[in-house]
PDB file of C-alpha atoms in Angstrom:
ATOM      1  CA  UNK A  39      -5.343   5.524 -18.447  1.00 44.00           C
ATOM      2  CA  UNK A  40      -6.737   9.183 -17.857  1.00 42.00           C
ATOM      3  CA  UNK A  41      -5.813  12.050 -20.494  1.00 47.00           C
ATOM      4  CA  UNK A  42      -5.572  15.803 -18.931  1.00 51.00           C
ATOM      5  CA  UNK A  43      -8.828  16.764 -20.107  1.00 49.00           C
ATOM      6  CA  UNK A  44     -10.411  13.220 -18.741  1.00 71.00           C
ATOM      7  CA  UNK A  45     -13.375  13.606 -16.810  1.00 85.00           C
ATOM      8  CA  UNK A  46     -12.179   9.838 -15.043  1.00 93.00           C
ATOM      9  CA  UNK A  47     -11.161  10.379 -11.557  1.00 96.00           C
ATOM     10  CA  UNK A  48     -10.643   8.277  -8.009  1.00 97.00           C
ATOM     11  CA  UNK A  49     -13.113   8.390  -5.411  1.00 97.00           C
ATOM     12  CA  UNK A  50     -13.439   7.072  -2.119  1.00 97.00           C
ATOM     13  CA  UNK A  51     -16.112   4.623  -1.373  1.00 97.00           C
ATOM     14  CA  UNK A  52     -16.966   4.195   2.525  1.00 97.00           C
ATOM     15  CA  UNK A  53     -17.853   0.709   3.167  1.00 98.00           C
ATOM     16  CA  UNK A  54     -19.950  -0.999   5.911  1.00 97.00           C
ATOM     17  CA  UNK A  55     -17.541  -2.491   8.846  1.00 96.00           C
ATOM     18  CA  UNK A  56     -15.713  -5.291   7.708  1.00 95.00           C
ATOM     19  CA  UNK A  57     -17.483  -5.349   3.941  1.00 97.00           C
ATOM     20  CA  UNK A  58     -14.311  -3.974   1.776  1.00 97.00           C
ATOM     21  CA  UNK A  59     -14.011  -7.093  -0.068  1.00 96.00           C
ATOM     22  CA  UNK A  60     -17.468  -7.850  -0.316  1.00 97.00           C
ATOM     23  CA  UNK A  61     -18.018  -4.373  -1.621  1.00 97.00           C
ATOM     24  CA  UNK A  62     -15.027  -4.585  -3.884  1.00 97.00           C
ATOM     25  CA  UNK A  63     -16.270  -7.730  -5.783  1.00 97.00           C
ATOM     26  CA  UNK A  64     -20.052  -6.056  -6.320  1.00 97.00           C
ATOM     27  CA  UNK A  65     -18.821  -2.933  -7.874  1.00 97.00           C
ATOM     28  CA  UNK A  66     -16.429  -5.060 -10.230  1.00 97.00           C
ATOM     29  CA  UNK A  67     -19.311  -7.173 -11.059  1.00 96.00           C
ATOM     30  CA  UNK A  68     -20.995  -3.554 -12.218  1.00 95.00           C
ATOM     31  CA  UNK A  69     -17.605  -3.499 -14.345  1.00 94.00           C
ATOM     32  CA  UNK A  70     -16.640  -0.641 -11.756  1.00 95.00           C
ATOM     33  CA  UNK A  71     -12.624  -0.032 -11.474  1.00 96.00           C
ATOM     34  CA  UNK A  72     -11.808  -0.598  -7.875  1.00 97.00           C
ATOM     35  CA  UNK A  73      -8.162  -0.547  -5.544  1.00 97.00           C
ATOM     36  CA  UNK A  74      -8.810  -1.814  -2.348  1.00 97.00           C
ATOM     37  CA  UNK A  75      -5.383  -1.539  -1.170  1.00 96.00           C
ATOM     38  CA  UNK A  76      -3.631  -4.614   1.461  1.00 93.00           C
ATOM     39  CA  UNK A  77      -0.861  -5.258   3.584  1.00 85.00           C
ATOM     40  CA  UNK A  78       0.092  -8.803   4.285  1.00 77.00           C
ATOM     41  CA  UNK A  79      -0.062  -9.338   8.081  1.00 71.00           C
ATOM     42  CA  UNK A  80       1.510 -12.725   7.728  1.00 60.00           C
ATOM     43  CA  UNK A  81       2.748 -15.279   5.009  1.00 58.00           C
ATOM     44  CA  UNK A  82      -1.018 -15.830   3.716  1.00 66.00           C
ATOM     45  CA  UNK A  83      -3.378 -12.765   5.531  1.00 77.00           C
ATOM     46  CA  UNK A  84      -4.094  -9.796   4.154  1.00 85.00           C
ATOM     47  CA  UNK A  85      -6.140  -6.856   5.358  1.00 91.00           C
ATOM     48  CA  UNK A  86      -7.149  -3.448   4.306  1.00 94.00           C
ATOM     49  CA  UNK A  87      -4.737  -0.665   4.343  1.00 93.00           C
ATOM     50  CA  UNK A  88      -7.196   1.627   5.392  1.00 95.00           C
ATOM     51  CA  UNK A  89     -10.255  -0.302   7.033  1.00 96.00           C
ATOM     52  CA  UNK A  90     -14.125   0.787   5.664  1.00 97.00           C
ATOM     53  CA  UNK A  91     -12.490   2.270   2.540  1.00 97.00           C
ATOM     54  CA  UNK A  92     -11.648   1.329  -1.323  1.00 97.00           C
ATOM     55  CA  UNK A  93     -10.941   3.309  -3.736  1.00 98.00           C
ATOM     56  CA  UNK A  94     -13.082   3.890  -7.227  1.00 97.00           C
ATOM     57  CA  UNK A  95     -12.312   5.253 -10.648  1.00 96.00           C
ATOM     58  CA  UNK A  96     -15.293   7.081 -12.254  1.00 94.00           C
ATOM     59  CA  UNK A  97     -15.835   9.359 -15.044  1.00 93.00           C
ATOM     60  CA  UNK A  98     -18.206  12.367 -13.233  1.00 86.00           C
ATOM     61  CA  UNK A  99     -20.294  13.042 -15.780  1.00 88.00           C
ATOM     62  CA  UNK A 100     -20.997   9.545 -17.961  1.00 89.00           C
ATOM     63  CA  UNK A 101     -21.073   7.103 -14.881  1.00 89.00           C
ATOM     64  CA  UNK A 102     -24.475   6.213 -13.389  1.00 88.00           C
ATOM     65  CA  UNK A 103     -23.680   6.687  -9.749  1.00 89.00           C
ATOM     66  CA  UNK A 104     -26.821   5.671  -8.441  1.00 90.00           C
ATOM     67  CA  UNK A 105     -26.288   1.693  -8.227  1.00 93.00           C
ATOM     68  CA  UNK A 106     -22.768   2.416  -6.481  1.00 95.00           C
ATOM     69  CA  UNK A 107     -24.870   3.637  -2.952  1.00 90.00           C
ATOM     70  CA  UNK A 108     -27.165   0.481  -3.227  1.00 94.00           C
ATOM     71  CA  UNK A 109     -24.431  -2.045  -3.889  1.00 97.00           C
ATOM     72  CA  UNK A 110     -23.997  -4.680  -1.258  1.00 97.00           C
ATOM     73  CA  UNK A 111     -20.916  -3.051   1.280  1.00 97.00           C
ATOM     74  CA  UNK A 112     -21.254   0.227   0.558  1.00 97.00           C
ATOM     75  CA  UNK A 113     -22.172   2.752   3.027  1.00 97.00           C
ATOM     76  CA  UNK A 114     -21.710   5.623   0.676  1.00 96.00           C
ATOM     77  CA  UNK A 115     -19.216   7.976  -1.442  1.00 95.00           C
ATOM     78  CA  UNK A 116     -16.834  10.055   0.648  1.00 95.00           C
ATOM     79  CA  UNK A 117     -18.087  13.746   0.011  1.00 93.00           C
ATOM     80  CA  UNK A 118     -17.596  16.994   1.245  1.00 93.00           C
ATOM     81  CA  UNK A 119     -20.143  19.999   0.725  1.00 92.00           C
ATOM     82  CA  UNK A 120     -22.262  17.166  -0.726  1.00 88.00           C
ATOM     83  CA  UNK A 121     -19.819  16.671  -3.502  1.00 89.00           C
ATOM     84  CA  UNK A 122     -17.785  14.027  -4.362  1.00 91.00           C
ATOM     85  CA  UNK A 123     -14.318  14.762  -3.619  1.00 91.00           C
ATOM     86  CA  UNK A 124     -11.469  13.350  -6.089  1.00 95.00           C
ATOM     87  CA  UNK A 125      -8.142  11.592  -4.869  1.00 96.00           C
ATOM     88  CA  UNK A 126      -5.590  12.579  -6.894  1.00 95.00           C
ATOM     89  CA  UNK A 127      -4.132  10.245  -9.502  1.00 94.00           C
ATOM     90  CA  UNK A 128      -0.666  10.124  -7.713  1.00 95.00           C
ATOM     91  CA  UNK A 129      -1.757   9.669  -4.475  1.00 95.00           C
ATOM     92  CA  UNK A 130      -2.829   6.107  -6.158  1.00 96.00           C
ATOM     93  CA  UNK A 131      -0.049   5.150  -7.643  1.00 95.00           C
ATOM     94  CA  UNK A 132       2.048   6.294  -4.200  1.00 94.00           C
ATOM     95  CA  UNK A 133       0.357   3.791  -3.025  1.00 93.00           C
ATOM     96  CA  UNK A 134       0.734   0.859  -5.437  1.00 93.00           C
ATOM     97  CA  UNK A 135       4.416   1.519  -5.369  1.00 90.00           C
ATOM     98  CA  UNK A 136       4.445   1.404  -1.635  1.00 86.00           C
ATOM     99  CA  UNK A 137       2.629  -1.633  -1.324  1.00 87.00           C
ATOM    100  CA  UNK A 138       4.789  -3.346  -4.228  1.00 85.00           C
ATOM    101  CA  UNK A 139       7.728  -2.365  -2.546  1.00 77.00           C
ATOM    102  CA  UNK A 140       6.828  -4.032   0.897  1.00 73.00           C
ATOM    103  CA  UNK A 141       5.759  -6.618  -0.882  1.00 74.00           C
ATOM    104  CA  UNK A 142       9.063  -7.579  -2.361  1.00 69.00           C
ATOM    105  CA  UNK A 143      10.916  -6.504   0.213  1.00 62.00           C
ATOM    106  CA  UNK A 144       9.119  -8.931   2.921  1.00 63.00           C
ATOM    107  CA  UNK A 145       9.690 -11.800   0.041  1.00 61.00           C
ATOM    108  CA  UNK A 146      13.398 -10.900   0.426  1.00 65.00           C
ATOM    109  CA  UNK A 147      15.458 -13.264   2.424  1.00 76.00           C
ATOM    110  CA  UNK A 148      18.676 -12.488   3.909  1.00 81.00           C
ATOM    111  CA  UNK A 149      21.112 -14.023   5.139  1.00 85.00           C
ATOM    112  CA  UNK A 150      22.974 -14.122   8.560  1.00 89.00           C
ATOM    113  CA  UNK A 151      25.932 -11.864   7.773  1.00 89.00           C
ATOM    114  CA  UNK A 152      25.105 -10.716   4.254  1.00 90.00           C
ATOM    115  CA  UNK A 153      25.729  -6.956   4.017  1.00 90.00           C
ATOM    116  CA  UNK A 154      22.375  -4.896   2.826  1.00 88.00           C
ATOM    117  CA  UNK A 155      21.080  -1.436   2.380  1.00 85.00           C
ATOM    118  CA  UNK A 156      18.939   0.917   4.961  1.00 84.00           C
ATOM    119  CA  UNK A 157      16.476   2.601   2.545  1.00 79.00           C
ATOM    120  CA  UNK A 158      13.753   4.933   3.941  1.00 70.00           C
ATOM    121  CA  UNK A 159      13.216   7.799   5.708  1.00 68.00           C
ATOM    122  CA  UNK A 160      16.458   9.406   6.934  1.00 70.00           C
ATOM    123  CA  UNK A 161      18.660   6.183   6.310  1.00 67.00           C
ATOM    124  CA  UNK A 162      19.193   6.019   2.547  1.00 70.00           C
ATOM    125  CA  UNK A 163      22.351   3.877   1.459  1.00 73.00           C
ATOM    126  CA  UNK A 164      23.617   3.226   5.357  1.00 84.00           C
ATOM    127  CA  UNK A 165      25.107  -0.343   4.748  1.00 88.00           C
ATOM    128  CA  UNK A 166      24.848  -2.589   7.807  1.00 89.00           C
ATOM    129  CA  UNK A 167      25.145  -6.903   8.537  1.00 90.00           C
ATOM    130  CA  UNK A 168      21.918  -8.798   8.354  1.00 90.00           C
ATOM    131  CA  UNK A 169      22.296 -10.559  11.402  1.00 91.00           C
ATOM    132  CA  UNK A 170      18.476 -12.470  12.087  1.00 88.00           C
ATOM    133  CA  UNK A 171      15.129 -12.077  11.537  1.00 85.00           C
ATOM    134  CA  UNK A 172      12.722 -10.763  14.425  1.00 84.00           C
ATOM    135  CA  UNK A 173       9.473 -12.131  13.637  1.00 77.00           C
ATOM    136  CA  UNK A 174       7.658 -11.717  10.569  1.00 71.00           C
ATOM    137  CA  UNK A 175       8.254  -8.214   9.712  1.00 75.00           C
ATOM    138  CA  UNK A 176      11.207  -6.757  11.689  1.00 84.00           C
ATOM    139  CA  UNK A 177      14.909  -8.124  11.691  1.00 87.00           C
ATOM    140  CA  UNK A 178      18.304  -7.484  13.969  1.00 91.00           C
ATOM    141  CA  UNK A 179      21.076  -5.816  11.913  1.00 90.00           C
ATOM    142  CA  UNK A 180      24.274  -4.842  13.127  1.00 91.00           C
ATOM    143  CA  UNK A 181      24.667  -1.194  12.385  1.00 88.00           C
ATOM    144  CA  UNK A 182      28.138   1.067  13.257  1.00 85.00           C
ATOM    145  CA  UNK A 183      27.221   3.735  15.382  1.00 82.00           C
ATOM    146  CA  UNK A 184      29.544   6.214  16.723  1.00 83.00           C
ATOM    147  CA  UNK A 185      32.371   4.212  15.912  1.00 83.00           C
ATOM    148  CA  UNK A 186      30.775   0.805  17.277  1.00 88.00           C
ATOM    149  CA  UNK A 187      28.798  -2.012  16.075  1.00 89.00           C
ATOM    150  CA  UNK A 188      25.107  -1.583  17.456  1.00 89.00           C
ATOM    151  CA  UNK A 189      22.521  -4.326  17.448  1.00 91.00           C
ATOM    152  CA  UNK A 190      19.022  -2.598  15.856  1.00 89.00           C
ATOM    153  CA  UNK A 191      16.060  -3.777  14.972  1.00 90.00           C
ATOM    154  CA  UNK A 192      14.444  -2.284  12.027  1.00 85.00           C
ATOM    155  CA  UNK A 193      11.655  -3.220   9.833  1.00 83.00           C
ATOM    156  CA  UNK A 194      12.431  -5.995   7.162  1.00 80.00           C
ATOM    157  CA  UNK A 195      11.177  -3.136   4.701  1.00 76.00           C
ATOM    158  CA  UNK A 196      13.522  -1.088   5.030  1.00 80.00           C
ATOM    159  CA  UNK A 197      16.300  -3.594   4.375  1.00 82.00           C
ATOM    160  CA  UNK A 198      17.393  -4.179   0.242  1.00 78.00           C
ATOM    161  CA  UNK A 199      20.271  -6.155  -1.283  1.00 79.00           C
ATOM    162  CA  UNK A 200      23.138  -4.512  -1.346  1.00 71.00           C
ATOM    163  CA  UNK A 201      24.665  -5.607  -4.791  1.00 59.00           C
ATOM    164  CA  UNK A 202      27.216  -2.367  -4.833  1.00 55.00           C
ATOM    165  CA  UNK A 203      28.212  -4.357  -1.228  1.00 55.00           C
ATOM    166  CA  UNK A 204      28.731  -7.876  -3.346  1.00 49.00           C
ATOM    167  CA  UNK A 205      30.837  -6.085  -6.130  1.00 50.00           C
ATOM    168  CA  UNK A 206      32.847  -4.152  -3.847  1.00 47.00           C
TER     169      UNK A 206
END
């Protein structure tokens, strides 16, 4: 954990195509502090969040930065000016959270007229019927619109228990 007047900071490492994990596991094995972040894709695949790129947490001034540009997968560190540029802290986190979030929420299973919760941008605590799944990642709900009952198909991430729905 980083203290306010911590020189440790993220950094973005560009890899070579298709090398993220590769490069991941190198820079570990230099006891480097890495977050590649994934999505799952299906049950068992993963892939990168953000393809060619991991993130790394380094202390500017008492980490050796040379080995990190001759480690195998790495292209180089993202810089600007010829400086490496920090991520911010919370920008990290964001993103754990995020990814924790989708992955519990894709875990979920619902069931064919159990009431949930839209959550997300613009539809926070709209209750609606679970009605099916719609592949892996999307399901049907059955949402009242305008005074009607609308079929919509919405991403299973968006979807949470509704347990105020159960007691009520």
């Amino acid at each position: 954990m980083t203290t306010p007047n911590s020189n440790i900071q993220w950094y973005l490492i560009q890899t070579k195509p298709r090398q993220e994990l590769r490069a991941e596991e190198h820079l570990r094995r230099q006891h480097f502090e890495c977050y590649l972040p994934q999505k799952r894709i299906d049950g068992t695949t993963r892939e990168p969040l953000f393809p060619g790129y991991l993130f790394i947490h380094l202390d500017r001034h008492q980490d050796n930065w040379y080995p990190i540009r001759s480690t195998r997968g790495v292209a180089r560190v993202v810089a600007f000016g010829g400086e490496p540029t920090p991520v911010q802290d919370g920008l990290i986190e964001q993103l754990r959270q995020r990814l924790a979030q989708q992955e519990k929420s894709a875990s979920q299973s619902f069931q064919p007229g159990e009431r949930v919760q839209i959550r997300g941008e613009g539809f926070e605590e709209i209750e609606a019927i679970f009605l099916s799944n719609d592949g892996q990642h999307r399901a049907v709900i059955l949402l009242n619109l305008l005074q009607r009952q609308q079929r919509v198909r919405v991403p299973k991430h968006y979807l949470n228990c509704c347990s105020a729905c159960r007691e009520g």
